[in-house]
The first five atom37 places (N, CA, C, CB, O) and aatype in JSON, in Angstrom:
{
  "aatype": [20, 20, 20, 20, 20, 20, 20, 20, 20, 20, 20, 20, 20, 20, 20, 20, 20, 20, 20, 20, 20, 20, 20, 20, 20, 20, 20, 20, 20, 20, 20, 20, 20, 20, 20, 20, 20, 20, 20, 20, 20, 20, 20, 20, 20, 20, 20, 20, 20, 20, 20, 20, 20, 20, 20, 20, 20, 20, 20, 20, 20, 20, 20, 20, 20, 20, 20, 20, 20, 20, 20, 20, 20, 20, 20, 20, 20, 20, 20, 20, 20, 20, 20, 20, 20, 20, 20, 20, 20, 20, 20, 20, 20, 20, 20, 20, 20, 20, 20, 20, 20, 20, 20, 20, 20, 20, 20, 20, 20, 20, 20, 20, 20, 20, 20, 20, 20, 20, 20, 20, 20, 20, 20, 20, 20, 20, 20, 20, 20, 20, 20, 20, 20, 20, 20, 20, 20, 20],
  "atom_mask": [
    [1, 1, 1, 1, 1],
    [1, 1, 1, 1, 1],
    [1, 1, 1, 1, 1],
    [1, 1, 1, 1, 1],
    [1, 1, 1, 1, 1],
    [1, 1, 1, 1, 1],
    [1, 1, 1, 1, 1],
    [1, 1, 1, 1, 1],
    [1, 1, 1, 1, 1],
    [1, 1, 1, 1, 1],
    [1, 1, 1, 1, 1],
    [1, 1, 1, 1, 1],
    [1, 1, 1, 1, 1],
    [1, 1, 1, 1, 1],
    [1, 1, 1, 1, 1],
    [1, 1, 1, 1, 1],
    [1, 1, 1, 1, 1],
    [1, 1, 1, 1, 1],
    [1, 1, 1, 1, 1],
    [1, 1, 1, 1, 1],
    [1, 1, 1, 1, 1],
    [1, 1, 1, 1, 1],
    [1, 1, 1, 1, 1],
    [1, 1, 1, 1, 1],
    [1, 1, 1, 1, 1],
    [1, 1, 1, 1, 1],
    [1, 1, 1, 1, 1],
    [1, 1, 1, 1, 1],
    [1, 1, 1, 1, 1],
    [1, 1, 1, 1, 1],
    [1, 1, 1, 1, 1],
    [1, 1, 1, 1, 1],
    [1, 1, 1, 1, 1],
    [1, 1, 1, 1, 1],
    [1, 1, 1, 1, 1],
    [1, 1, 1, 1, 1],
    [1, 1, 1, 1, 1],
    [1, 1, 1, 1, 1],
    [1, 1, 1, 1, 1],
    [1, 1, 1, 1, 1],
    [1, 1, 1, 1, 1],
    [1, 1, 1, 1, 1],
    [1, 1, 1, 1, 1],
    [1, 1, 1, 1, 1],
    [1, 1, 1, 1, 1],
    [1, 1, 1, 1, 1],
    [1, 1, 1, 1, 1],
    [1, 1, 1, 1, 1],
    [1, 1, 1, 1, 1],
    [1, 1, 1, 1, 1],
    [1, 1, 1, 1, 1],
    [1, 1, 1, 1, 1],
    [1, 1, 1, 1, 1],
    [1, 1, 1, 1, 1],
    [1, 1, 1, 1, 1],
    [1, 1, 1, 1, 1],
    [1, 1, 1, 1, 1],
    [1, 1, 1, 1, 1],
    [1, 1, 1, 1, 1],
    [1, 1, 1, 1, 1],
    [1, 1, 1, 1, 1],
    [1, 1, 1, 1, 1],
    [1, 1, 1, 1, 1],
    [1, 1, 1, 1, 1],
    [1, 1, 1, 1, 1],
    [1, 1, 1, 1, 1],
    [1, 1, 1, 1, 1],
    [1, 1, 1, 1, 1],
    [1, 1, 1, 1, 1],
    [1, 1, 1, 1, 1],
    [1, 1, 1, 1, 1],
    [1, 1, 1, 1, 1],
    [1, 1, 1, 1, 1],
    [1, 1, 1, 1, 1],
    [1, 1, 1, 1, 1],
    [1, 1, 1, 1, 1],
    [1, 1, 1, 1, 1],
    [1, 1, 1, 1, 1],
    [1, 1, 1, 1, 1],
    [1, 1, 1, 1, 1],
    [1, 1, 1, 1, 1],
    [1, 1, 1, 1, 1],
    [1, 1, 1, 1, 1],
    [1, 1, 1, 1, 1],
    [1, 1, 1, 1, 1],
    [1, 1, 1, 1, 1],
    [1, 1, 1, 1, 1],
    [1, 1, 1, 1, 1],
    [1, 1, 1, 1, 1],
    [1, 1, 1, 1, 1],
    [1, 1, 1, 1, 1],
    [1, 1, 1, 1, 1],
    [1, 1, 1, 1, 1],
    [1, 1, 1, 1, 1],
    [1, 1, 1, 1, 1],
    [1, 1, 1, 1, 1],
    [1, 1, 1, 1, 1],
    [1, 1, 1, 1, 1],
    [1, 1, 1, 1, 1],
    [1, 1, 1, 1, 1],
    [1, 1, 1, 1, 1],
    [1, 1, 1, 1, 1],
    [1, 1, 1, 1, 1],
    [1, 1, 1, 1, 1],
    [1, 1, 1, 1, 1],
    [1, 1, 1, 1, 1],
    [1, 1, 1, 1, 1],
    [1, 1, 1, 1, 1],
    [1, 1, 1, 1, 1],
    [1, 1, 1, 1, 1],
    [1, 1, 1, 1, 1],
    [1, 1, 1, 1, 1],
    [1, 1, 1, 1, 1],
    [1, 1, 1, 1, 1],
    [1, 1, 1, 1, 1],
    [1, 1, 1, 1, 1],
    [1, 1, 1, 1, 1],
    [1, 1, 1, 1, 1],
    [1, 1, 1, 1, 1],
    [1, 1, 1, 1, 1],
    [1, 1, 1, 1, 1],
    [1, 1, 1, 1, 1],
    [1, 1, 1, 1, 1],
    [1, 1, 1, 1, 1],
    [1, 1, 1, 1, 1],
    [1, 1, 1, 1, 1],
    [1, 1, 1, 1, 1],
    [1, 1, 1, 1, 1],
    [1, 1, 1, 1, 1],
    [1, 1, 1, 1, 1],
    [1, 1, 1, 1, 1],
    [1, 1, 1, 1, 1],
    [1, 1, 1, 1, 1],
    [1, 1, 1, 1, 1],
    [1, 1, 1, 1, 1],
    [1, 1, 1, 1, 1],
    [1, 1, 1, 1, 1],
    [1, 1, 1, 1, 1]
  ],
  "atom_positions": [
    [[-10.29, -18.8, 37.97], [-9.57, -17.38, 37.58], [-10.83, -16.69, 36.5], [-7.75, -17.69, 36.6], [-11.18, -16.97, 35.36]],
    [[-11.31, -15.59, 37.59], [-12.31, -15.33, 36.16], [-11.85, -14.07, 34.63], [-13.96, -14.59, 36.98], [-10.89, -14.26, 33.88]],
    [[-12.58, -13.17, 34.56], [-12.0, -12.88, 33.08], [-11.69, -11.51, 34.2], [-13.2, -12.82, 31.22], [-10.51, -11.59, 34.53]],
    [[-12.31, -10.4, 34.82], [-11.25, -9.71, 35.29], [-10.45, -9.77, 36.44], [-11.55, -8.79, 35.29], [-10.53, -8.71, 37.06]],
    [[-9.55, -10.75, 37.09], [-8.87, -11.12, 37.68], [-7.64, -11.27, 36.64], [-9.42, -12.08, 38.37], [-6.67, -10.52, 36.58]],
    [[-7.84, -12.19, 35.99], [-6.7, -12.17, 34.5], [-6.55, -10.73, 33.79], [-7.37, -13.27, 33.09], [-5.44, -10.46, 33.31]],
    [[-7.33, -10.03, 33.71], [-7.33, -9.04, 32.97], [-6.7, -8.1, 33.83], [-8.58, -8.71, 32.44], [-5.99, -7.22, 33.35]],
    [[-6.91, -8.2, 35.3], [-5.93, -7.24, 36.4], [-4.38, -7.99, 36.3], [-6.63, -7.34, 38.38], [-3.33, -7.39, 36.54]],
    [[-4.45, -9.09, 35.98], [-3.09, -9.74, 36.21], [-2.36, -9.11, 35.41], [-2.94, -11.18, 36.01], [-1.21, -8.69, 35.54]],
    [[-3.29, -9.06, 34.32], [-2.08, -8.38, 32.77], [-1.33, -6.86, 32.85], [-3.19, -8.09, 31.08], [-0.2, -6.45, 32.62]],
    [[-2.77, -6.21, 33.36], [-2.15, -4.88, 33.11], [-1.04, -4.58, 34.11], [-3.22, -3.77, 33.18], [-0.07, -3.82, 34.12]],
    [[-1.52, -5.37, 34.84], [-0.44, -5.17, 36.59], [1.35, -5.8, 35.81], [-1.34, -7.05, 38.61], [2.35, -5.68, 36.52]],
    [[1.45, -6.25, 34.72], [2.58, -6.78, 34.44], [3.25, -5.37, 33.9], [2.46, -8.09, 33.43], [2.62, -4.44, 33.4]],
    [[4.63, -5.41, 34.11], [5.1, -4.46, 33.42], [5.29, -4.03, 32.08], [5.84, -4.45, 33.74], [4.96, -2.87, 31.8]],
    [[5.66, -4.63, 31.36], [5.88, -4.89, 29.68], [4.64, -4.2, 29.28], [5.94, -6.68, 29.04], [4.64, -3.6, 28.21]],
    [[3.59, -4.22, 30.01], [2.21, -3.37, 29.51], [2.03, -1.55, 29.29], [1.08, -3.76, 30.72], [1.61, -0.79, 28.42]],
    [[2.65, -1.44, 30.67], [2.65, 0.04, 30.67], [4.05, 0.16, 30.12], [2.38, 0.82, 32.17], [4.03, 1.33, 29.73]],
    [[5.01, -0.22, 29.89], [6.49, 0.32, 28.95], [5.6, 0.18, 27.84], [8.24, -0.75, 28.85], [4.96, 1.18, 27.53]],
    [[5.41, -0.97, 27.13], [4.33, -0.17, 26.27], [3.21, 1.09, 25.96], [3.83, -0.76, 26.23], [2.94, 1.84, 25.02]],
    [[2.83, 0.89, 27.11], [1.74, 2.48, 26.91], [2.71, 3.86, 26.8], [0.54, 2.81, 28.62], [2.42, 4.9, 26.2]],
    [[3.74, 3.61, 27.44], [4.72, 4.78, 27.94], [5.33, 4.59, 26.09], [6.15, 4.32, 29.75], [5.05, 5.54, 25.37]],
    [[5.79, 3.89, 25.71], [6.2, 3.66, 24.31], [5.51, 4.35, 23.05], [6.08, 2.3, 24.14], [6.01, 4.96, 22.1]],
    [[3.76, 3.92, 23.46], [2.76, 4.42, 22.4], [3.26, 5.89, 23.24], [0.78, 3.74, 22.34], [4.37, 6.39, 23.09]],
    [[2.58, 6.24, 23.8], [2.03, 7.56, 24.48], [3.93, 8.58, 24.3], [1.23, 7.07, 26.76], [3.85, 9.81, 24.41]],
    [[5.24, 8.03, 24.07], [6.01, 9.04, 23.94], [6.05, 9.2, 22.16], [7.46, 8.72, 24.78], [6.46, 10.14, 21.47]],
    [[5.46, 7.89, 21.78], [5.93, 8.1, 20.11], [5.0, 8.69, 19.23], [6.24, 6.76, 19.36], [5.16, 9.01, 18.05]],
    [[3.82, 8.81, 20.09], [3.1, 10.01, 19.04], [3.15, 11.38, 19.8], [1.3, 9.67, 18.63], [2.14, 12.09, 19.76]],
    [[4.4, 11.84, 20.58], [4.17, 13.11, 20.81], [5.91, 13.24, 19.66], [3.95, 13.69, 22.85], [6.01, 14.36, 19.16]],
    [[6.9, 12.41, 19.34], [8.33, 12.13, 19.29], [7.19, 12.65, 17.62], [9.47, 10.27, 19.91], [7.49, 13.69, 17.03]],
    [[5.79, 11.61, 17.04], [5.55, 12.46, 15.77], [5.09, 13.49, 15.45], [5.06, 12.1, 15.13], [5.2, 13.81, 14.26]],
    [[4.56, 14.19, 16.18], [4.55, 15.66, 16.16], [5.71, 16.55, 15.54], [4.44, 16.02, 17.48], [5.91, 17.38, 14.65]],
    [[6.53, 15.68, 16.81], [8.1, 16.62, 16.44], [8.74, 16.06, 15.28], [9.4, 16.54, 17.72], [9.55, 16.8, 14.72]],
    [[8.61, 15.2, 14.92], [9.22, 15.06, 13.4], [8.27, 15.51, 12.63], [9.61, 13.62, 12.88], [8.93, 15.36, 11.6]],
    [[7.19, 15.98, 12.2], [6.36, 16.62, 11.46], [7.1, 17.73, 11.31], [5.07, 16.78, 11.93], [7.85, 17.99, 10.37]],
    [[6.85, 18.45, 12.38], [7.45, 19.5, 12.81], [8.95, 20.25, 11.69], [7.86, 18.91, 14.32], [9.13, 21.17, 10.9]],
    [[9.81, 18.98, 12.41], [11.16, 19.17, 11.75], [10.86, 18.7, 9.83], [12.5, 17.91, 12.74], [11.47, 19.53, 9.15]],
    [[10.58, 18.29, 9.47], [10.74, 17.82, 8.32], [9.46, 18.46, 7.57], [10.89, 16.28, 8.36], [9.39, 18.06, 6.4]],
    [[8.44, 19.35, 7.96], [8.1, 20.27, 7.26], [7.99, 21.43, 7.63], [7.28, 20.05, 6.84], [7.32, 22.12, 6.86]],
    [[8.49, 22.08, 8.77], [8.97, 23.59, 8.99], [10.56, 23.96, 8.8], [8.6, 23.99, 10.5], [11.05, 25.08, 8.63]],
    [[11.22, 22.66, 8.88], [12.66, 22.62, 8.7], [13.65, 21.64, 8.19], [13.04, 22.79, 9.68], [14.83, 21.64, 8.52]],
    [[13.1, 20.82, 7.36], [14.24, 20.46, 6.52], [13.51, 20.5, 5.3], [15.0, 19.07, 6.84], [14.43, 20.49, 4.49]],
    [[12.11, 20.55, 4.43], [12.08, 20.74, 3.42], [12.39, 22.2, 2.86], [11.11, 20.26, 3.22], [13.01, 22.46, 1.82]],
    [[11.86, 23.07, 3.74], [11.67, 24.87, 2.9], [13.54, 24.83, 2.07], [11.46, 26.92, 4.84], [13.92, 25.25, 0.97]],
    [[14.33, 24.11, 3.24], [15.95, 24.54, 2.2], [15.72, 23.73, 1.16], [17.74, 24.09, 2.87], [15.5, 24.3, 0.09]],
    [[15.69, 22.16, 1.15], [15.36, 21.17, 0.52], [14.31, 21.99, -1.27], [14.41, 20.13, 1.89], [14.8, 21.94, -2.39]],
    [[13.21, 22.48, -1.0], [12.55, 23.05, -1.72], [13.43, 24.08, -2.64], [11.58, 23.54, -0.95], [13.61, 23.9, -3.85]],
    [[14.03, 25.38, -1.76], [14.46, 26.2, -2.51], [15.46, 25.92, -2.92], [14.49, 27.15, -2.17], [15.7, 26.66, -3.87]],
    [[16.78, 24.76, -2.63], [17.5, 23.86, -3.4], [17.02, 24.0, -4.69], [17.43, 22.52, -2.94], [17.66, 24.46, -5.64]],
    [[15.46, 23.43, -4.71], [15.26, 22.53, -6.12], [14.19, 23.43, -6.65], [14.72, 20.71, -5.97], [13.12, 22.95, -7.03]],
    [[14.52, 25.28, -6.69], [13.72, 26.5, -7.44], [12.73, 26.59, -6.83], [13.33, 26.43, -8.86], [11.7, 26.95, -7.4]],
    [[12.74, 26.33, -5.66], [11.4, 27.29, -5.12], [10.26, 25.3, -4.67], [10.38, 28.92, -7.26], [9.17, 25.31, -4.1]],
    [[10.62, 24.64, -4.9], [9.12, 23.97, -4.48], [8.9, 23.2, -3.75], [8.5, 23.44, -5.22], [9.61, 22.32, -3.26]],
    [[7.7, 23.49, -3.57], [7.3, 22.95, -2.02], [6.6, 21.47, -2.28], [6.04, 24.15, -1.12], [5.48, 21.35, -2.78]],
    [[7.48, 20.3, -1.82], [7.07, 18.92, -1.91], [5.68, 18.75, -1.81], [7.68, 18.13, -0.93], [4.96, 18.36, -2.73]],
    [[5.17, 19.17, -0.2], [3.99, 18.9, 0.04], [2.75, 19.04, -1.12], [3.84, 19.64, 1.09], [1.77, 18.31, -1.22]],
    [[3.1, 20.14, -1.91], [1.55, 20.36, -2.78], [2.07, 20.2, -4.3], [0.66, 22.2, -2.54], [1.75, 20.99, -5.19]],
    [[3.0, 18.96, -4.49], [3.71, 18.15, -5.47], [2.26, 16.91, -5.89], [5.4, 17.35, -4.61], [1.79, 15.93, -5.32]],
    [[1.9, 17.81, -7.49], [0.89, 16.43, -7.45], [0.71, 16.27, -9.26], [-1.04, 16.81, -6.41], [1.13, 17.04, -10.12]],
    [[-0.1, 14.89, -9.43], [-0.03, 15.02, -10.6], [-2.04, 14.99, -10.71], [1.12, 13.75, -11.35], [-2.89, 14.21, -10.28]],
    [[-2.1, 16.28, -11.53], [-3.84, 16.43, -11.83], [-4.48, 15.53, -12.59], [-4.26, 17.65, -12.56], [-4.18, 15.74, -13.77]],
    [[-5.33, 14.5, -12.45], [-5.76, 13.83, -13.49], [-7.23, 14.49, -13.67], [-5.68, 12.25, -13.25], [-7.99, 13.93, -14.46]],
    [[-7.6, 15.46, -13.11], [-9.04, 15.46, -12.97], [-8.7, 17.46, -12.51], [-9.88, 13.98, -11.47], [-8.43, 17.82, -11.37]],
    [[-8.8, 18.37, -13.62], [-8.83, 19.76, -12.79], [-10.04, 20.48, -12.1], [-8.4, 20.73, -13.67], [-11.23, 20.27, -12.35]],
    [[-9.66, 21.12, -11.45], [-11.59, 21.13, -10.64], [-12.16, 22.08, -11.52], [-11.92, 21.89, -8.65], [-11.51, 22.29, -12.54]],
    [[-13.07, 22.62, -11.41], [-14.08, 23.39, -11.83], [-14.65, 24.52, -11.15], [-14.92, 22.68, -12.03], [-15.44, 24.5, -10.21]],
    [[-14.14, 25.55, -11.75], [-14.39, 27.22, -11.06], [-15.76, 27.13, -11.03], [-13.87, 28.76, -12.02], [-16.18, 27.48, -9.93]],
    [[-16.85, 26.71, -12.03], [-17.83, 27.54, -12.13], [-19.21, 26.85, -10.9], [-18.19, 27.61, -13.92], [-20.3, 27.27, -10.5]],
    [[-18.3, 25.48, -10.62], [-19.4, 24.49, -9.25], [-18.14, 24.7, -8.01], [-19.83, 22.01, -9.72], [-16.92, 24.66, -7.85]],
    [[-19.43, 24.97, -7.31], [-18.79, 25.11, -5.84], [-18.39, 23.74, -4.89], [-19.9, 25.93, -4.97], [-18.23, 23.81, -3.67]],
    [[-18.3, 22.75, -5.52], [-18.03, 21.71, -4.74], [-16.75, 21.36, -5.58], [-19.24, 20.6, -4.57], [-16.66, 21.25, -6.8]],
    [[-15.66, 21.2, -4.51], [-14.27, 20.55, -4.91], [-14.27, 19.29, -5.89], [-13.54, 20.06, -3.59], [-14.8, 18.24, -5.54]],
    [[-13.7, 19.43, -7.05], [-13.8, 18.18, -8.42], [-12.12, 17.8, -8.38], [-14.42, 19.02, -10.45], [-11.79, 16.72, -8.86]],
    [[-11.63, 18.22, -8.11], [-9.79, 17.74, -7.73], [-10.22, 16.66, -8.02], [-8.83, 17.84, -6.07], [-11.25, 16.12, -7.59]],
    [[-9.1, 16.07, -9.14], [-8.91, 14.19, -8.68], [-7.31, 14.38, -8.93], [-9.89, 12.57, -10.06], [-6.84, 14.74, -10.01]],
    [[-6.57, 14.1, -7.79], [-4.82, 14.1, -7.98], [-4.04, 12.87, -7.2], [-4.11, 15.65, -7.24], [-4.2, 12.44, -6.06]],
    [[-3.29, 12.53, -8.09], [-2.29, 11.75, -7.06], [-0.88, 12.58, -6.94], [-1.94, 10.08, -7.68], [0.03, 12.91, -7.7]],
    [[-1.27, 12.74, -5.33], [-0.47, 14.07, -4.29], [0.57, 12.79, -4.27], [-1.36, 14.9, -2.32], [0.41, 11.85, -3.5]],
    [[1.7, 12.9, -5.28], [2.88, 11.56, -4.51], [4.11, 13.53, -4.07], [4.12, 9.48, -6.63], [5.29, 13.65, -4.4]],
    [[3.48, 14.36, -3.52], [4.63, 14.96, -2.74], [4.52, 14.59, -1.18], [4.63, 16.57, -2.93], [5.29, 14.65, -0.22]],
    [[2.77, 14.08, -1.48], [2.79, 13.55, 0.22], [3.64, 12.96, 0.85], [1.94, 12.73, 0.59], [4.04, 13.17, 2.0]],
    [[4.16, 11.76, -0.32], [5.07, 10.77, -0.34], [6.02, 11.02, -0.31], [5.09, 10.11, -1.04], [6.71, 10.14, 0.21]],
    [[6.6, 11.97, -0.68], [7.94, 12.1, -1.02], [8.25, 12.58, 1.18], [8.27, 13.68, -2.76], [9.12, 12.09, 1.9]],
    [[7.34, 13.48, 1.51], [7.3, 14.58, 2.61], [7.68, 12.82, 3.65], [5.28, 15.9, 2.87], [8.72, 12.73, 4.3]],
    [[6.75, 11.77, 3.59], [6.65, 10.95, 4.46], [7.7, 10.1, 4.21], [5.47, 10.43, 4.54], [7.96, 9.59, 5.29]],
    [[8.49, 9.65, 3.33], [9.13, 9.1, 3.23], [10.7, 9.58, 3.71], [8.76, 8.8, 2.25], [11.65, 8.83, 3.96]],
    [[10.67, 10.93, 3.73], [11.71, 11.49, 4.7], [11.29, 11.95, 6.49], [12.21, 12.88, 3.87], [11.9, 12.54, 7.37]],
    [[10.36, 11.51, 6.43], [10.2, 11.45, 8.21], [10.32, 10.38, 8.62], [8.93, 11.84, 8.9], [10.51, 10.32, 9.83]],
    [[10.27, 8.98, 7.79], [10.45, 8.01, 7.84], [12.07, 7.98, 8.11], [9.84, 7.46, 6.81], [12.55, 7.45, 9.12]],
    [[12.77, 8.55, 7.19], [14.27, 8.18, 7.37], [14.82, 8.81, 8.7], [15.18, 8.74, 6.07], [15.85, 8.41, 9.26]],
    [[13.89, 10.03, 9.22], [14.28, 10.92, 10.3], [13.73, 9.68, 11.43], [13.43, 12.69, 10.3], [14.53, 9.51, 12.34]],
    [[13.09, 9.24, 11.46], [12.36, 8.41, 12.63], [13.32, 7.2, 12.64], [10.61, 7.94, 12.31], [13.4, 6.65, 13.74]],
    [[14.08, 6.65, 11.61], [14.52, 5.34, 11.55], [15.99, 6.0, 11.96], [14.27, 4.41, 10.01], [16.8, 5.3, 12.58]],
    [[16.23, 7.05, 11.69], [17.92, 7.29, 11.62], [17.36, 7.2, 13.56], [18.9, 9.36, 10.54], [17.73, 6.26, 14.27]],
    [[16.55, 8.27, 14.05], [16.73, 8.86, 15.78], [16.94, 7.12, 16.16], [14.83, 9.97, 16.81], [17.97, 6.63, 16.64]],
    [[15.69, 6.38, 15.8], [15.41, 4.83, 16.53], [17.36, 4.42, 16.17], [13.71, 3.4, 15.32], [18.34, 4.76, 16.83]],
    [[17.31, 3.95, 15.43], [19.08, 3.71, 15.46], [19.79, 4.24, 15.78], [19.77, 3.62, 14.66], [20.83, 3.62, 15.55]],
    [[20.12, 5.76, 16.58], [20.73, 6.38, 17.1], [20.62, 5.24, 18.9], [20.14, 8.02, 16.79], [21.4, 4.52, 19.52]],
    [[19.29, 5.67, 19.06], [19.2, 5.05, 20.5], [19.66, 4.11, 20.97], [18.28, 4.8, 20.85], [20.27, 3.99, 22.03]],
    [[19.07, 2.51, 19.27], [19.31, 1.84, 19.53], [20.86, 1.45, 20.15], [18.78, 1.52, 18.79], [21.11, 0.78, 21.16]],
    [[21.71, 2.03, 19.29], [23.08, 2.31, 19.11], [23.85, 2.18, 20.41], [23.24, 3.66, 18.54], [24.65, 1.32, 20.76]],
    [[23.12, 3.95, 21.46], [23.49, 4.28, 22.21], [22.82, 3.32, 23.48], [23.4, 5.54, 22.04], [23.17, 3.52, 24.64]],
    [[22.0, 2.47, 23.18], [21.73, 1.77, 24.61], [22.97, 0.67, 23.95], [19.73, 1.04, 25.09], [24.03, 1.02, 24.47]],
    [[23.13, -0.11, 23.33], [23.8, -1.42, 23.14], [25.18, -0.82, 23.2], [23.41, -2.32, 21.72], [25.89, -1.82, 23.09]],
    [[25.9, 0.12, 23.3], [26.99, 0.89, 23.66], [27.01, 0.92, 25.36], [26.84, 2.39, 22.93], [28.13, 0.85, 25.88]],
    [[26.27, 1.0, 25.91], [25.54, 1.45, 27.37], [25.62, 0.11, 27.67], [23.86, 2.23, 27.49], [26.53, -0.12, 28.47]],
    [[24.97, -0.92, 27.3], [25.36, -2.3, 27.87], [26.6, -3.03, 27.66], [24.49, -3.14, 27.48], [26.73, -4.05, 28.34]],
    [[27.62, -2.69, 26.77], [28.44, -3.04, 25.99], [29.52, -2.57, 27.47], [28.4, -2.31, 24.3], [30.08, -3.37, 28.22]],
    [[29.55, -1.4, 27.55], [30.2, -0.84, 28.72], [30.14, -1.78, 29.71], [29.63, 0.39, 29.18], [31.07, -2.46, 30.15]],
    [[28.54, -1.79, 30.17], [28.23, -2.43, 31.34], [29.22, -3.66, 31.78], [26.83, -2.88, 31.17], [29.88, -3.79, 32.81]],
    [[29.05, -4.66, 30.48], [29.65, -6.51, 30.7], [30.93, -6.13, 30.2], [28.8, -8.1, 29.58], [31.5, -7.08, 29.67]],
    [[31.78, -4.77, 30.18], [33.31, -5.33, 30.09], [33.63, -4.18, 31.06], [34.25, -5.39, 28.39], [34.56, -3.38, 30.89]],
    [[32.68, -4.17, 32.2], [33.18, -3.46, 33.64], [33.76, -5.15, 34.21], [31.49, -2.45, 34.88], [33.17, -6.2, 33.98]],
    [[35.08, -4.99, 35.02], [34.73, -6.2, 35.47], [34.0, -6.57, 36.9], [35.85, -6.8, 35.39], [33.57, -5.66, 37.61]],
    [[33.88, -8.19, 37.34], [33.18, -8.4, 37.95], [33.88, -7.45, 39.24], [32.89, -9.82, 37.9], [35.04, -7.05, 39.34]],
    [[32.69, -7.27, 40.17], [32.63, -6.54, 41.41], [33.71, -7.77, 42.41], [30.7, -6.28, 41.99], [34.04, -8.88, 42.0]],
    [[33.99, -7.3, 43.48], [34.67, -8.41, 44.17], [33.66, -8.17, 45.2], [36.36, -8.35, 44.57], [32.96, -7.17, 45.28]],
    [[33.65, -9.42, 46.18], [32.15, -9.68, 46.97], [33.1, -8.48, 48.46], [31.57, -12.23, 47.54], [34.29, -8.26, 48.66]],
    [[31.86, -7.99, 49.15], [32.41, -7.08, 49.95], [33.25, -7.6, 51.53], [31.17, -6.16, 50.16], [32.44, -8.39, 52.01]],
    [[34.25, -7.53, 52.33], [35.03, -8.11, 53.02], [34.01, -8.45, 54.07], [36.25, -7.37, 53.33], [33.05, -7.69, 54.16]],
    [[34.07, -9.23, 54.69], [33.07, -10.19, 56.14], [33.28, -9.01, 57.13], [33.94, -12.13, 56.99], [34.28, -8.3, 57.24]],
    [[32.01, -8.98, 57.87], [31.53, -7.98, 58.96], [32.31, -8.99, 59.8], [29.71, -7.59, 59.3], [32.6, -10.18, 59.68]],
    [[32.57, -7.88, 60.85], [33.69, -8.77, 62.23], [32.9, -10.11, 62.66], [33.91, -7.63, 64.06], [33.46, -11.19, 62.82]],
    [[31.33, -9.85, 62.85], [30.55, -10.96, 63.56], [30.85, -12.71, 61.92], [28.17, -10.03, 63.87], [31.13, -13.91, 61.91]],
    [[30.6, -11.88, 61.18], [31.16, -13.02, 60.22], [32.52, -13.66, 60.49], [31.28, -12.48, 58.83], [32.65, -14.76, 61.02]],
    [[33.22, -13.1, 60.2], [35.26, -13.45, 60.15], [35.34, -14.32, 61.62], [36.7, -11.44, 60.34], [36.05, -15.32, 61.76]],
    [[34.43, -13.7, 62.74], [34.33, -14.7, 64.18], [34.06, -16.1, 63.7], [32.97, -14.25, 65.34], [34.9, -16.97, 63.87]],
    [[32.48, -16.45, 62.89], [32.02, -17.2, 63.02], [32.62, -18.14, 62.02], [30.91, -16.91, 63.12], [32.69, -19.36, 62.15]],
    [[33.06, -17.42, 61.01], [33.69, -18.65, 59.85], [35.44, -19.11, 61.29], [34.44, -17.41, 57.34], [35.94, -20.21, 61.51]],
    [[35.65, -18.33, 61.64], [36.99, -18.72, 62.28], [36.99, -19.97, 63.4], [37.55, -17.4, 63.01], [37.8, -20.88, 63.61]],
    [[35.1, -19.43, 64.32], [34.87, -20.65, 64.6], [34.02, -21.7, 63.95], [34.55, -20.55, 65.58], [33.71, -22.42, 64.9]],
    [[33.59, -22.09, 63.11], [34.08, -22.93, 61.66], [34.82, -24.14, 61.5], [34.89, -22.18, 60.91], [34.82, -25.37, 61.42]],
    [[35.57, -22.87, 61.48], [36.7, -23.55, 60.9], [37.58, -24.68, 61.77], [37.59, -22.46, 60.48], [38.14, -25.66, 61.29]],
    [[37.55, -24.21, 63.41], [37.83, -24.94, 64.46], [37.51, -25.96, 64.98], [37.77, -24.52, 65.07], [38.22, -26.77, 65.57]],
    [[35.76, -25.96, 64.69], [35.26, -26.95, 64.65], [35.4, -28.3, 63.69], [34.38, -26.5, 64.67], [35.21, -29.47, 64.01]],
    [[35.88, -27.61, 62.07], [36.13, -28.73, 61.28], [37.77, -29.07, 61.95], [35.97, -28.33, 59.44], [38.07, -30.26, 61.93]],
    [[38.38, -28.52, 62.27], [39.59, -29.3, 62.56], [39.48, -30.76, 63.91], [40.72, -27.98, 63.08], [39.73, -31.96, 63.79]],
    [[38.99, -29.94, 65.12], [38.5, -31.11, 65.95], [37.95, -32.7, 65.56], [37.47, -30.53, 66.55], [38.0, -33.78, 66.15]],
    [[37.19, -32.05, 63.7], [36.46, -33.39, 64.03], [37.14, -34.42, 63.36], [34.95, -33.44, 63.62], [36.75, -35.59, 63.46]]
  ]
}
């Protein structure tokens, strides 16, 4: 089997397509979470903390020299870490809710009583009668 036929077989598997869809949806979801954290969640939290903008919180190790054009600022920006932590918590919560919903649906599906087999068609009933008559003769 050549490498191209193996690659084609690999791509045609359903889980590869599912993974690709998951990555694309995840990338789009990342943008939603970024806007949610930066534009919706953080402003009220910053307002409660006397107008602090978390994304600009930093410990300056070397200040910028206004006499030069090049930026010489060296800072540890721990506010970005706070924002990333909040984003992580939001994503983790949403994933938890999705998994919980899927598990609930699976439990409901498993709790349903099994469906009764459909009634035999008239032709099947006739064939069963013939079979039973042949058994009694033998």
